[in-house]
Amino acid sequence: MSLDLARLLSQVDQLGAETAQRQVERAAALPKAQAALHQAAGLDPSAIQQRIERAGDRWRGASPGSEAWQISLPAPPLPPRWHAIGADGSQVYPDRHAAAQFCLVNVGSLCLTHGSGEAPVASSRPRLLFRQDELTTTQGEAVDAALVNGMRDVAEMTELADLAERFPAEPTLALLDNGLLLWLALQEFERRAPEVDALLKHYLGQMDRLRRTQAALAGVIDRPRGTNLLRLVELCMLPPEQVNPESARLRRFPNLVDRDLLETLLPPGHRSAMFQVVSPLNAAFEARGHGVHFFYLNTGYDGQIARVEVPAWVAEDADRLSCVHAGILEECRLTGIPYVLVRAHELAVVTQHDRSALESLIAGALLRQGIEPRISQKSTTKRWTASRRRHRL
Amino acid sequence: MTEKRTVIGRVTRCSIRGFVGGIRLRQPDLPVFGGWCQAPAQGGETAVVGLIYDISIEDDELARQLAAADAPSPEQQADSQLNRPIPIELQALTVGYRRAGTWVQALPPQPPITLAEITGLEPAEVRAFTQRLDFLPLALSTAEVPADQVVAAALRQAAEARPRDERRPFLLQAGQECARWLGQDLGRLERLLRDLQAGGEA
């Protein structure tokens, strides 16, 4: 081990003190934020909408729906038989030091029919990308980690759509373990490279397929750090005439997240009111009928609060929304986050061991073509120094 | 043909005398005690033949969580029992190798290398390898493994790999060979023969 822990001791102590200080600050800020939430909830909806419009395009808050902000709703009943589908992806990024240029996207999924007594269907679908047009953008640049992540996210949504189409008329909960807004597009929305546009189009196309089934699509975010609701509350604290893009960006409760605000409001199994994400990317989703809404849910497992994102066609459909609420609770009962997502992750993950085996296969394929598989000198030296020391004291 | 074999492990550590493999397998695919396996060595020039003498299931946090829960659903139980790959480690005792289609019952020139695929031997290969039983002294003399039980289990499987009418004669011949090597230790020999007899009666 080359990490000098002794040198870190004082920094670790400072980290502990800093964390404790933040907790004190959060505890002090929370009652004020809750009071502000209560006050904002009583404002006239048109006055709130006016503030949101004045906040400008760069404001990343939430727009309230028709439900009272502080409402806490218990779970509806589930049908005796329903399907839960989870998909998760893993990847190997391109490595210019490797013997051959490639990247890998692996999607794992589990399709479990509650009430059937049958073993679920598990699947793992790896895809190796190695062709020139797969590894370079239309501008001739090498595909980077962000684009690979985008491909993975599209593959996850595609897997969900493929599975949901097997049950076109049956209650089906289709889960991802992240938000629904394509992260790549969120990061690169303004650059709007053709590759990002193509991936976004494909992603939304898969959501179209899901909408045509009876599936209730949802993204589950464990230990969420989202602040959309808090930003809305902060915005509502400003007098309408003082709201502008600059004032809207000022944070009044920088140490808090939405989860803190709702923790005491939600008993186990209850969900919060529904809100809509405000962002230019969500406007693009909205234009296709997939505007992303969210609520917070006490999963009933150790008091944990999860953020659940759903498209408009789930938020506005009572049956699908019930399936999301009650289905996630049932799925979380044993594992804290949905069981199908736990298993999908297990089926997707590419371990270091898997990666080494894949590299061995690739080396063999190169040798059969008469090519000596050579990694870069930098990679070679890293292996020298990373290998276990043979002589121990 | 090699592509069709089920991989039952990948070598994680090895020596001339044996190899250890780790992998995640579903329960129906788990190897068995005394099973015949092989792993490539010397760049594929040789295939080292081993007898599985230990199979251990590594700790699995998710299974533990489900086991401790009040009531896993029938679907989750079925998932764990039929679908979930079980993290296993198997240990094999080297008893020979194959080079250029010829079986050799002696320690190999080199061990397999890390991550080499461990696969089971096909019944025809088991029959071919056990045409001779010269590997017995090598296996029976191995310390720190349950050598007698492994040999008995392996011989029973070799008998199973043969047509029904050849099984008993094979086990009788195997028992006689074991008696040659364990004649000085009658207690040990008796236990091994009882194990073999159980296979012959099955």
Coordinates of C-alpha atoms in Angstrom, one line a residue:
Chain A
M1 CA 0.0 0.0 0.0
S2 CA 1.6 3.3 -1.1
L3 CA -1.0 5.5 0.6
D4 CA 0.6 7.1 3.6
L5 CA -2.2 6.9 6.1
A6 CA -0.2 8.6 8.9
R7 CA 0.0 11.7 6.8
L8 CA -3.7 11.7 6.3
L9 CA -4.7 11.4 10.0
S10 CA -5.0 15.1 10.7
Q11 CA -6.9 15.6 7.4
V12 CA -9.3 12.8 8.4
D13 CA -9.9 14.4 11.7
Q14 CA -10.7 17.7 10.0
L15 CA -13.1 15.8 7.7
G16 CA -14.9 14.5 10.7
A17 CA -15.2 17.9 12.3
E18 CA -16.3 19.5 9.1
T19 CA -19.1 16.8 8.7
A20 CA -20.2 17.4 12.3
Q21 CA -20.3 21.2 11.6
R22 CA -22.4 20.6 8.5
Q23 CA -24.8 18.6 10.4
V24 CA -25.2 21.4 13.0
E25 CA -25.8 23.9 10.2
R26 CA -28.3 21.6 8.5
A27 CA -30.2 21.1 11.7
A28 CA -30.4 24.9 12.2
A29 CA -31.5 25.5 8.6
L30 CA -34.1 22.8 8.4
P31 CA -36.9 24.4 10.5
K32 CA -36.5 27.6 8.4
A33 CA -36.7 25.6 5.2
Q34 CA -39.7 23.7 6.4
A35 CA -41.5 26.9 7.4
A36 CA -40.6 28.4 3.9
L37 CA -42.1 25.2 2.3
H38 CA -45.3 25.6 4.3
Q39 CA -45.5 29.3 3.3
A40 CA -44.7 28.6 -0.4
A41 CA -47.3 25.9 -0.5
G42 CA -50.0 28.4 0.3
L43 CA -49.0 30.8 -2.5
D44 CA -51.3 31.4 -5.5
P45 CA -50.3 29.0 -8.3
S46 CA -50.2 31.9 -10.8
A47 CA -47.8 33.8 -8.6
I48 CA -45.5 30.8 -8.4
Q49 CA -45.7 30.3 -12.2
Q50 CA -44.8 34.0 -12.6
R51 CA -41.7 33.6 -10.5
I52 CA -40.6 30.5 -12.4
E53 CA -40.9 32.4 -15.7
R54 CA -38.9 35.3 -14.4
A55 CA -36.2 32.9 -13.1
G56 CA -35.0 32.3 -16.7
D57 CA -33.7 29.3 -18.6
R58 CA -30.8 28.5 -16.3
W59 CA -32.8 28.0 -13.2
R60 CA -33.0 24.3 -12.2
G61 CA -35.9 24.1 -10.0
A62 CA -39.3 22.4 -9.9
S63 CA -42.7 23.2 -11.1
P64 CA -45.6 22.2 -8.8
G65 CA -48.3 19.9 -10.0
S66 CA -51.9 19.7 -8.8
E67 CA -51.2 18.0 -5.5
A68 CA -50.7 19.9 -2.3
W69 CA -47.0 20.3 -1.7
Q70 CA -47.0 18.9 1.8
I71 CA -49.2 16.0 1.1
S72 CA -48.1 12.5 2.1
L73 CA -49.8 9.6 0.3
P74 CA -49.9 5.9 1.4
A75 CA -49.3 3.2 -1.1
P76 CA -52.3 1.8 -3.0
P77 CA -52.8 -1.9 -3.3
L78 CA -51.0 -4.0 -5.9
P79 CA -52.7 -6.5 -8.2
P80 CA -52.1 -10.2 -7.3
R81 CA -50.0 -10.7 -10.4
W82 CA -47.7 -8.0 -11.9
H83 CA -44.3 -7.8 -13.5
A84 CA -41.2 -5.9 -12.2
I85 CA -38.4 -5.3 -14.7
G86 CA -35.1 -3.7 -13.9
A87 CA -32.2 -2.8 -16.2
D88 CA -28.8 -1.6 -15.4
G89 CA -25.7 -1.1 -17.5
S90 CA -21.9 -1.2 -17.1
Q91 CA -19.1 -0.3 -19.4
V92 CA -15.5 -0.5 -20.3
Y93 CA -14.2 2.8 -21.6
P94 CA -11.9 3.1 -24.6
D95 CA -8.3 2.9 -23.4
R96 CA -5.6 4.2 -25.8
H97 CA -3.0 2.2 -23.8
A98 CA -4.7 -1.1 -24.5
A99 CA -3.5 -3.7 -27.1
A100 CA -6.6 -3.0 -29.2
Q101 CA -9.1 -0.2 -29.3
F102 CA -12.5 -1.1 -28.1
C103 CA -15.2 -0.2 -25.6
L104 CA -17.9 -2.4 -24.1
V105 CA -21.4 -1.8 -22.9
N106 CA -23.0 -4.6 -20.9
V107 CA -26.7 -4.4 -19.9
G108 CA -28.1 -6.7 -17.2
S109 CA -31.8 -7.1 -16.6
L110 CA -34.2 -9.1 -14.4
C111 CA -37.8 -9.7 -15.3
L112 CA -39.7 -10.9 -12.2
T113 CA -43.4 -11.8 -12.2
H114 CA -44.8 -11.3 -8.7
G115 CA -47.5 -13.8 -7.8
S116 CA -46.2 -16.4 -10.3
G117 CA -44.0 -18.4 -8.0
E118 CA -41.6 -18.8 -10.9
A119 CA -38.0 -17.9 -11.2
P120 CA -37.4 -14.5 -12.9
V121 CA -35.8 -14.3 -16.2
A122 CA -32.2 -13.0 -15.9
S123 CA -30.2 -11.6 -18.8
S124 CA -26.9 -10.1 -19.6
R125 CA -26.2 -8.5 -23.0
P126 CA -22.7 -7.4 -23.7
R127 CA -21.9 -5.4 -26.8
L128 CA -18.3 -4.8 -28.0
L129 CA -17.7 -1.6 -30.0
F130 CA -14.6 -1.7 -32.1
R131 CA -15.3 -0.5 -35.6
Q132 CA -13.8 2.8 -36.7
D133 CA -17.2 4.5 -36.9
E134 CA -18.1 3.2 -33.5
L135 CA -15.0 4.6 -31.9
T136 CA -14.9 8.0 -33.5
T137 CA -17.4 10.9 -33.7
T138 CA -18.6 12.5 -36.9
Q139 CA -16.0 15.2 -36.2
G140 CA -13.3 12.6 -36.2
E141 CA -12.7 12.7 -32.4
A142 CA -12.3 9.6 -30.3
V143 CA -15.4 8.5 -28.5
D144 CA -15.0 9.5 -24.9
A145 CA -16.3 8.2 -21.6
A146 CA -19.4 10.5 -21.7
L147 CA -20.5 9.1 -25.0
V148 CA -20.0 5.6 -23.8
N149 CA -22.2 6.4 -20.8
G150 CA -24.8 7.8 -23.2
M151 CA -24.7 4.6 -25.2
R152 CA -25.1 2.6 -22.0
D153 CA -28.1 4.7 -20.9
V154 CA -29.8 4.1 -24.3
A155 CA -29.1 0.4 -24.1
E156 CA -30.7 0.3 -20.6
M157 CA -33.9 2.0 -21.9
T158 CA -33.9 -0.3 -24.9
E159 CA -33.7 -3.3 -22.7
L160 CA -36.7 -2.1 -20.7
A161 CA -38.7 -1.5 -23.8
D162 CA -37.8 -4.9 -25.2
L163 CA -38.9 -6.6 -22.0
A164 CA -42.1 -4.5 -21.4
E165 CA -43.3 -5.4 -24.9
R166 CA -43.6 -9.0 -23.8
F167 CA -46.5 -7.9 -21.5
P168 CA -48.3 -5.3 -23.5
A169 CA -51.6 -5.5 -21.5
E170 CA -50.4 -6.5 -18.0
P171 CA -49.3 -4.3 -15.1
T172 CA -45.6 -3.9 -15.4
L173 CA -43.2 -1.8 -13.4
A174 CA -40.1 -0.9 -15.5
L175 CA -37.2 0.5 -13.4
L176 CA -33.9 2.2 -14.0
D177 CA -31.5 3.0 -11.2
N178 CA -31.0 6.7 -12.1
G179 CA -32.9 9.7 -13.3
L180 CA -34.8 9.6 -16.5
L181 CA -33.2 12.7 -18.1
L182 CA -30.4 11.4 -20.3
W183 CA -27.3 12.4 -18.3
L184 CA -25.1 12.8 -21.4
A185 CA -27.7 15.2 -22.9
L186 CA -27.9 17.0 -19.6
Q187 CA -24.2 17.6 -19.7
E188 CA -23.8 18.3 -23.4
F189 CA -27.2 19.8 -24.2
E190 CA -25.7 23.1 -25.2
R191 CA -23.0 21.6 -27.4
R192 CA -25.5 19.4 -29.1
A193 CA -23.1 17.3 -31.0
P194 CA -24.7 15.1 -33.6
E195 CA -23.9 12.0 -31.6
V196 CA -25.7 13.4 -28.5
D197 CA -28.7 14.3 -30.7
A198 CA -28.8 10.8 -32.2
L199 CA -28.6 9.1 -28.8
L200 CA -31.3 11.4 -27.4
K201 CA -33.5 10.6 -30.3
H202 CA -33.0 6.9 -29.8
Y203 CA -33.6 7.2 -26.0
L204 CA -36.8 9.1 -26.5
G205 CA -37.9 6.5 -29.1
Q206 CA -37.5 3.7 -26.5
M207 CA -39.6 5.8 -24.1
D208 CA -42.3 6.0 -26.9
R209 CA -42.2 2.2 -27.1
L210 CA -42.7 1.9 -23.3
R211 CA -45.6 4.3 -23.3
R212 CA -47.4 2.1 -25.9
T213 CA -47.3 -0.8 -23.5
Q214 CA -48.9 -0.8 -20.0
A215 CA -45.5 -0.4 -18.4
A216 CA -45.1 2.1 -15.6
L217 CA -41.6 3.5 -16.2
A218 CA -39.7 5.0 -13.3
G219 CA -36.1 6.0 -12.4
V220 CA -35.2 5.4 -8.8
I221 CA -32.4 7.5 -7.2
D222 CA -31.1 6.2 -3.9
R223 CA -29.8 8.8 -1.4
P224 CA -30.8 11.6 -3.8
R225 CA -28.9 14.9 -3.7
G226 CA -31.6 16.7 -5.8
T227 CA -32.5 20.3 -4.9
N228 CA -35.3 21.1 -7.4
L229 CA -37.9 21.4 -4.7
L230 CA -35.7 23.5 -2.4
R231 CA -34.9 25.8 -5.2
L232 CA -38.6 26.3 -5.8
V233 CA -39.1 27.0 -2.2
E234 CA -36.2 29.5 -2.2
L235 CA -37.7 31.1 -5.3
C236 CA -41.0 31.5 -3.6
M237 CA -39.3 33.4 -0.7
L238 CA -38.4 36.2 -3.1
P239 CA -40.9 38.9 -3.7
P240 CA -42.1 38.4 -7.3
E241 CA -40.7 41.7 -8.5
Q242 CA -37.3 40.8 -7.3
V243 CA -37.1 37.5 -9.2
N244 CA -34.6 37.5 -12.0
P245 CA -32.0 35.0 -13.3
E246 CA -29.3 36.3 -10.9
S247 CA -31.5 36.4 -7.8
A248 CA -33.0 33.0 -8.6
R249 CA -29.6 31.4 -8.5
L250 CA -28.8 32.6 -5.0
R251 CA -29.1 29.7 -2.5
R252 CA -30.7 30.3 0.9
F253 CA -30.3 26.7 2.1
P254 CA -27.1 25.6 0.5
N255 CA -26.5 22.8 3.0
L256 CA -29.9 21.1 2.5
V257 CA -31.3 18.8 -0.2
D258 CA -34.9 18.0 -1.0
R259 CA -34.6 14.7 1.0
D260 CA -33.8 16.7 4.2
L261 CA -36.9 18.8 3.7
L262 CA -39.3 15.8 3.3
E263 CA -37.8 13.3 5.7
T264 CA -40.0 14.2 8.6
L265 CA -43.1 14.6 6.4
L266 CA -43.1 11.1 4.9
P267 CA -44.0 8.1 7.1
P268 CA -42.8 4.7 5.8
G269 CA -44.4 3.7 2.5
H270 CA -45.7 7.2 1.8
R271 CA -44.9 9.4 -1.2
S272 CA -44.7 13.1 -1.5
A273 CA -46.5 15.3 -3.9
M274 CA -45.5 15.2 -7.6
F275 CA -43.4 18.0 -9.1
Q276 CA -42.0 18.5 -12.5
V277 CA -38.3 19.1 -13.3
V278 CA -37.6 22.5 -14.8
S279 CA -34.8 22.5 -17.3
P280 CA -34.3 23.1 -21.1
L281 CA -33.6 19.4 -21.5
N282 CA -36.9 18.5 -19.8
A283 CA -38.6 20.9 -22.2
A284 CA -37.3 18.7 -25.0
F285 CA -38.6 15.6 -23.2
E286 CA -41.9 17.4 -22.7
A287 CA -42.2 18.2 -26.4
R288 CA -42.2 14.4 -27.0
G289 CA -44.7 13.8 -24.2
H290 CA -42.1 12.5 -21.8
G291 CA -41.7 15.5 -19.5
V292 CA -40.0 14.2 -16.3
H293 CA -41.9 14.5 -13.0
F294 CA -40.6 13.4 -9.6
F295 CA -41.7 12.6 -6.1
Y296 CA -40.0 11.4 -3.0
L297 CA -40.8 8.1 -1.4
N298 CA -40.1 6.7 2.1
T299 CA -39.2 3.2 1.0
G300 CA -40.0 1.8 4.4
Y301 CA -36.5 0.3 4.6
D302 CA -34.6 1.9 7.4
G303 CA -36.4 5.3 6.9
Q304 CA -34.6 5.8 3.5
I305 CA -36.0 8.5 1.2
A306 CA -35.7 7.8 -2.5
R307 CA -36.4 10.1 -5.4
V308 CA -38.6 8.6 -8.1
E309 CA -38.7 10.1 -11.5
V310 CA -41.5 9.3 -13.9
P311 CA -42.5 10.5 -17.4
A312 CA -45.7 12.6 -17.8
W313 CA -47.7 9.6 -19.1
V314 CA -47.1 7.8 -15.8
A315 CA -47.6 10.9 -13.6
E316 CA -50.9 11.5 -15.2
D317 CA -52.1 7.9 -15.2
A318 CA -53.5 6.8 -11.8
D319 CA -53.0 3.0 -12.5
R320 CA -49.4 3.4 -13.7
L321 CA -48.6 5.7 -10.9
S322 CA -50.0 3.3 -8.4
C323 CA -47.9 0.6 -9.9
V324 CA -44.8 2.7 -9.5
H325 CA -45.6 3.7 -5.9
A326 CA -46.7 0.3 -4.5
G327 CA -44.4 -1.7 -6.8
I328 CA -41.2 0.1 -5.7
L329 CA -42.2 -0.4 -2.0
E330 CA -42.7 -4.1 -2.5
E331 CA -39.4 -4.4 -4.4
C332 CA -37.6 -2.5 -1.7
R333 CA -39.0 -4.6 1.1
L334 CA -35.9 -6.9 1.4
T335 CA -33.1 -5.0 -0.2
G336 CA -33.7 -1.3 0.4
I337 CA -33.6 -0.5 -3.3
P338 CA -35.7 -2.5 -5.8
Y339 CA -34.6 -6.1 -5.9
V340 CA -34.8 -6.2 -9.7
L341 CA -32.3 -3.3 -9.8
V342 CA -30.0 -5.1 -7.3
R343 CA -30.0 -8.1 -9.6
A344 CA -29.7 -6.1 -12.8
H345 CA -26.6 -4.5 -11.4
E346 CA -25.2 -7.8 -10.5
L347 CA -25.8 -9.1 -14.0
A348 CA -24.4 -6.0 -15.6
V349 CA -21.3 -5.2 -13.7
V350 CA -17.9 -5.8 -15.4
T351 CA -15.4 -6.7 -12.7
Q352 CA -11.7 -6.3 -13.0
H353 CA -11.6 -10.1 -13.3
D354 CA -14.1 -10.0 -16.2
R355 CA -12.1 -7.3 -17.8
S356 CA -8.9 -9.3 -17.6
A357 CA -10.6 -12.3 -19.1
L358 CA -11.9 -10.1 -21.9
E359 CA -8.4 -8.7 -22.5
S360 CA -7.0 -12.2 -22.7
L361 CA -9.7 -13.1 -25.3
I362 CA -8.8 -10.1 -27.3
A363 CA -5.1 -10.9 -27.1
G364 CA -5.8 -14.4 -28.4
A365 CA -7.8 -13.0 -31.3
L366 CA -5.0 -10.7 -32.2
L367 CA -2.4 -13.5 -32.1
R368 CA -4.6 -15.6 -34.4
Q369 CA -4.4 -12.7 -36.9
G370 CA -0.6 -12.6 -36.5
I371 CA -0.6 -9.5 -34.5
E372 CA 1.4 -9.3 -31.3
P373 CA -0.8 -7.8 -28.6
R374 CA 1.1 -4.9 -27.1
I375 CA -0.1 -2.6 -24.5
S376 CA 1.6 0.9 -24.2
Q377 CA 4.8 1.3 -22.2
K378 CA 2.9 3.4 -19.7
S379 CA 0.4 0.7 -19.2
T380 CA 3.2 -1.9 -18.8
T381 CA 5.0 0.2 -16.2
K382 CA 1.7 0.6 -14.3
R383 CA 1.3 -3.1 -14.2
W384 CA 4.8 -3.5 -12.9
T385 CA 4.2 -1.1 -10.0
A386 CA 0.7 -2.3 -9.3
S387 CA 1.6 -6.0 -9.0
R388 CA 1.9 -7.4 -5.5
R389 CA 5.3 -7.1 -3.9
R390 CA 6.8 -10.6 -3.6
H391 CA 9.2 -9.9 -0.8
R392 CA 7.5 -9.1 2.5
L393 CA 9.0 -8.1 5.7
Chain B
M1 CA -15.3 -28.6 -29.6
T2 CA -13.5 -26.6 -26.8
E3 CA -16.0 -23.7 -27.3
K4 CA -19.0 -26.0 -26.4
R5 CA -17.6 -26.9 -23.0
T6 CA -19.1 -25.3 -19.9
V7 CA -16.5 -23.3 -18.1
I8 CA -16.5 -24.4 -14.5
G9 CA -13.8 -22.0 -13.3
R10 CA -10.9 -19.8 -14.2
V11 CA -7.5 -20.5 -12.7
T12 CA -6.7 -18.0 -9.9
R13 CA -3.6 -19.8 -8.6
C14 CA -1.8 -22.9 -9.4
S15 CA 1.3 -25.1 -9.1
I16 CA 2.6 -28.2 -10.8
R17 CA 0.6 -30.3 -8.3
G18 CA -2.7 -28.6 -8.6
F19 CA -4.8 -25.6 -9.5
V20 CA -7.4 -23.4 -7.9
G21 CA -10.2 -21.8 -9.9
G22 CA -12.9 -19.2 -9.1
I23 CA -16.1 -18.5 -11.0
R24 CA -19.7 -17.7 -10.5
L25 CA -22.0 -20.5 -11.6
R26 CA -25.7 -21.4 -11.3
Q27 CA -26.5 -24.2 -8.9
P28 CA -27.3 -26.7 -11.7
D29 CA -23.9 -26.1 -13.3
L30 CA -21.8 -26.6 -10.1
P31 CA -19.0 -29.1 -10.4
V32 CA -18.9 -32.2 -8.2
F33 CA -16.4 -33.6 -5.8
G34 CA -14.1 -36.0 -7.6
G35 CA -15.0 -34.5 -10.9
W36 CA -12.6 -34.7 -13.8
C37 CA -11.4 -31.3 -15.2
Q38 CA -8.8 -29.8 -17.3
A39 CA -7.1 -26.5 -17.9
P40 CA -4.8 -25.4 -20.8
A41 CA -1.1 -24.8 -20.2
Q42 CA 1.9 -24.0 -22.3
G43 CA 0.0 -21.8 -24.6
G44 CA -2.6 -24.5 -25.3
E45 CA 0.0 -27.2 -26.1
T46 CA -1.0 -29.2 -23.1
A47 CA -4.2 -29.7 -21.1
V48 CA -3.5 -30.4 -17.4
V49 CA -6.0 -32.9 -16.0
G50 CA -7.2 -32.6 -12.4
L51 CA -9.5 -34.2 -9.9
I52 CA -11.7 -31.7 -8.0
Y53 CA -11.1 -32.3 -4.3
D54 CA -12.7 -29.2 -2.8
I55 CA -15.5 -26.9 -3.8
S56 CA -16.2 -23.9 -1.5
I57 CA -18.9 -21.3 -1.9
E58 CA -17.7 -17.8 -1.1
D59 CA -19.5 -15.4 1.0
D60 CA -22.5 -13.8 -0.8
E61 CA -23.9 -10.7 0.8
L62 CA -27.2 -10.7 -1.1
A63 CA -28.0 -14.3 -0.2
R64 CA -27.2 -13.5 3.4
Q65 CA -29.5 -10.5 3.3
L66 CA -32.4 -12.5 1.8
A67 CA -31.8 -15.4 4.2
A68 CA -32.1 -13.0 7.2
A69 CA -35.3 -11.4 5.8
D70 CA -38.7 -12.3 7.1
A71 CA -40.1 -13.7 4.0
P72 CA -38.4 -13.6 0.6
S73 CA -41.0 -14.0 -2.1
P74 CA -41.2 -17.4 -3.9
E75 CA -39.9 -15.6 -7.0
Q76 CA -36.9 -14.2 -5.2
Q77 CA -36.2 -17.6 -3.7
A78 CA -36.4 -19.2 -7.1
D79 CA -34.1 -16.5 -8.5
S80 CA -31.5 -17.2 -5.8
Q81 CA -31.7 -21.0 -6.3
L82 CA -31.9 -21.2 -10.1
N83 CA -30.6 -18.0 -11.6
R84 CA -28.0 -16.4 -9.4
P85 CA -24.5 -17.4 -10.1
I86 CA -22.9 -18.8 -7.0
P87 CA -19.4 -17.5 -6.3
I88 CA -17.4 -20.7 -6.0
E89 CA -13.8 -21.7 -5.6
L90 CA -12.7 -25.2 -6.7
Q91 CA -9.5 -26.9 -6.0
A92 CA -8.1 -29.6 -8.3
L93 CA -5.3 -32.1 -7.8
T94 CA -3.2 -32.6 -10.9
V95 CA -3.1 -36.3 -12.1
G96 CA -1.8 -35.9 -15.6
Y97 CA -2.0 -34.0 -18.9
R98 CA -2.7 -34.4 -22.5
R99 CA -0.3 -33.4 -25.3
A100 CA -0.9 -33.9 -29.0
G101 CA -3.8 -36.2 -28.3
T102 CA -1.9 -38.4 -25.9
W103 CA -2.7 -38.8 -22.3
V104 CA 0.2 -38.8 -19.8
Q105 CA -0.3 -39.8 -16.2
A106 CA 2.4 -37.8 -14.6
L107 CA 2.9 -34.2 -13.4
P108 CA 2.9 -31.8 -16.3
P109 CA 5.9 -29.7 -17.5
Q110 CA 4.1 -26.5 -16.6
P111 CA 1.0 -25.5 -14.7
P112 CA -1.9 -23.7 -16.3
I113 CA -1.6 -19.9 -16.2
T114 CA -3.9 -17.4 -14.4
L115 CA -7.4 -17.1 -15.8
A116 CA -7.0 -20.3 -17.9
E117 CA -10.4 -21.8 -18.4
I118 CA -11.2 -24.9 -16.3
T119 CA -13.6 -27.2 -18.1
G120 CA -15.0 -30.6 -17.3
L121 CA -13.7 -33.7 -19.2
E122 CA -16.2 -35.3 -21.6
P123 CA -17.1 -38.9 -20.7
A124 CA -15.1 -40.2 -23.7
E125 CA -12.1 -38.3 -22.4
V126 CA -12.5 -39.7 -18.9
R127 CA -12.7 -43.2 -20.4
A128 CA -9.6 -42.6 -22.5
F129 CA -7.6 -41.2 -19.6
T130 CA -8.6 -44.1 -17.3
Q131 CA -7.6 -46.8 -19.8
R132 CA -4.5 -46.8 -17.6
L133 CA -4.5 -46.2 -13.9
D134 CA -0.9 -45.1 -13.5
F135 CA -2.1 -41.8 -11.9
L136 CA -3.2 -43.7 -8.7
P137 CA 0.1 -43.6 -6.8
L138 CA 0.5 -39.9 -7.6
A139 CA -3.0 -39.1 -6.4
L140 CA -3.0 -41.4 -3.3
S141 CA 0.3 -40.1 -2.1
T142 CA -0.9 -36.5 -2.0
A143 CA -0.9 -35.0 1.5
E144 CA -3.3 -32.4 2.8
V145 CA -6.1 -33.4 0.6
P146 CA -8.7 -36.1 1.1
A147 CA -6.9 -38.2 -1.4
D148 CA -8.7 -41.6 -0.9
Q149 CA -12.2 -40.1 -1.1
V150 CA -11.2 -38.1 -4.2
V151 CA -9.8 -41.1 -5.9
A152 CA -12.8 -43.2 -5.1
A153 CA -15.2 -40.5 -6.3
A154 CA -13.2 -40.0 -9.5
L155 CA -13.1 -43.8 -10.2
R156 CA -16.8 -44.0 -9.7
Q157 CA -17.3 -41.3 -12.2
A158 CA -14.9 -43.0 -14.6
A159 CA -17.1 -46.1 -14.2
E160 CA -20.2 -44.1 -14.9
A161 CA -18.6 -42.8 -18.1
R162 CA -18.5 -46.4 -19.4
P163 CA -21.2 -48.7 -20.8
R164 CA -23.2 -50.4 -18.0
D165 CA -21.6 -53.8 -18.5
E166 CA -18.1 -52.4 -18.3
R167 CA -18.6 -50.5 -15.0
R168 CA -18.2 -53.3 -12.5
P169 CA -15.1 -54.9 -14.2
F170 CA -13.6 -51.4 -14.3
L171 CA -14.2 -50.9 -10.6
L172 CA -12.8 -54.3 -9.8
Q173 CA -9.6 -53.5 -11.8
A174 CA -9.4 -50.2 -10.1
G175 CA -9.7 -51.8 -6.6
Q176 CA -6.9 -54.2 -7.5
E177 CA -4.7 -51.3 -8.5
C178 CA -5.4 -49.5 -5.3
A179 CA -4.6 -52.6 -3.4
R180 CA -1.1 -52.6 -5.0
W181 CA -0.4 -49.1 -3.7
L182 CA -2.1 -49.3 -0.3
G183 CA -1.3 -52.9 0.6
Q184 CA 0.8 -51.6 3.5
D185 CA -2.2 -49.8 5.0
L186 CA -5.1 -52.2 5.1
G187 CA -7.4 -49.9 7.1
R188 CA -7.0 -47.2 4.4
L189 CA -7.4 -49.7 1.7
E190 CA -10.6 -51.1 3.2
R191 CA -12.2 -47.6 3.4
L192 CA -11.3 -46.8 -0.2
L193 CA -12.7 -50.2 -1.4
R194 CA -15.9 -49.6 0.5
D195 CA -16.2 -46.2 -1.3
L196 CA -15.6 -47.9 -4.6
Q197 CA -18.1 -50.7 -3.8
A198 CA -20.8 -48.1 -3.1
G199 CA -20.3 -46.9 -6.7
G200 CA -20.4 -50.4 -8.1
E201 CA -23.7 -51.1 -6.4
A202 CA -25.3 -47.9 -7.5

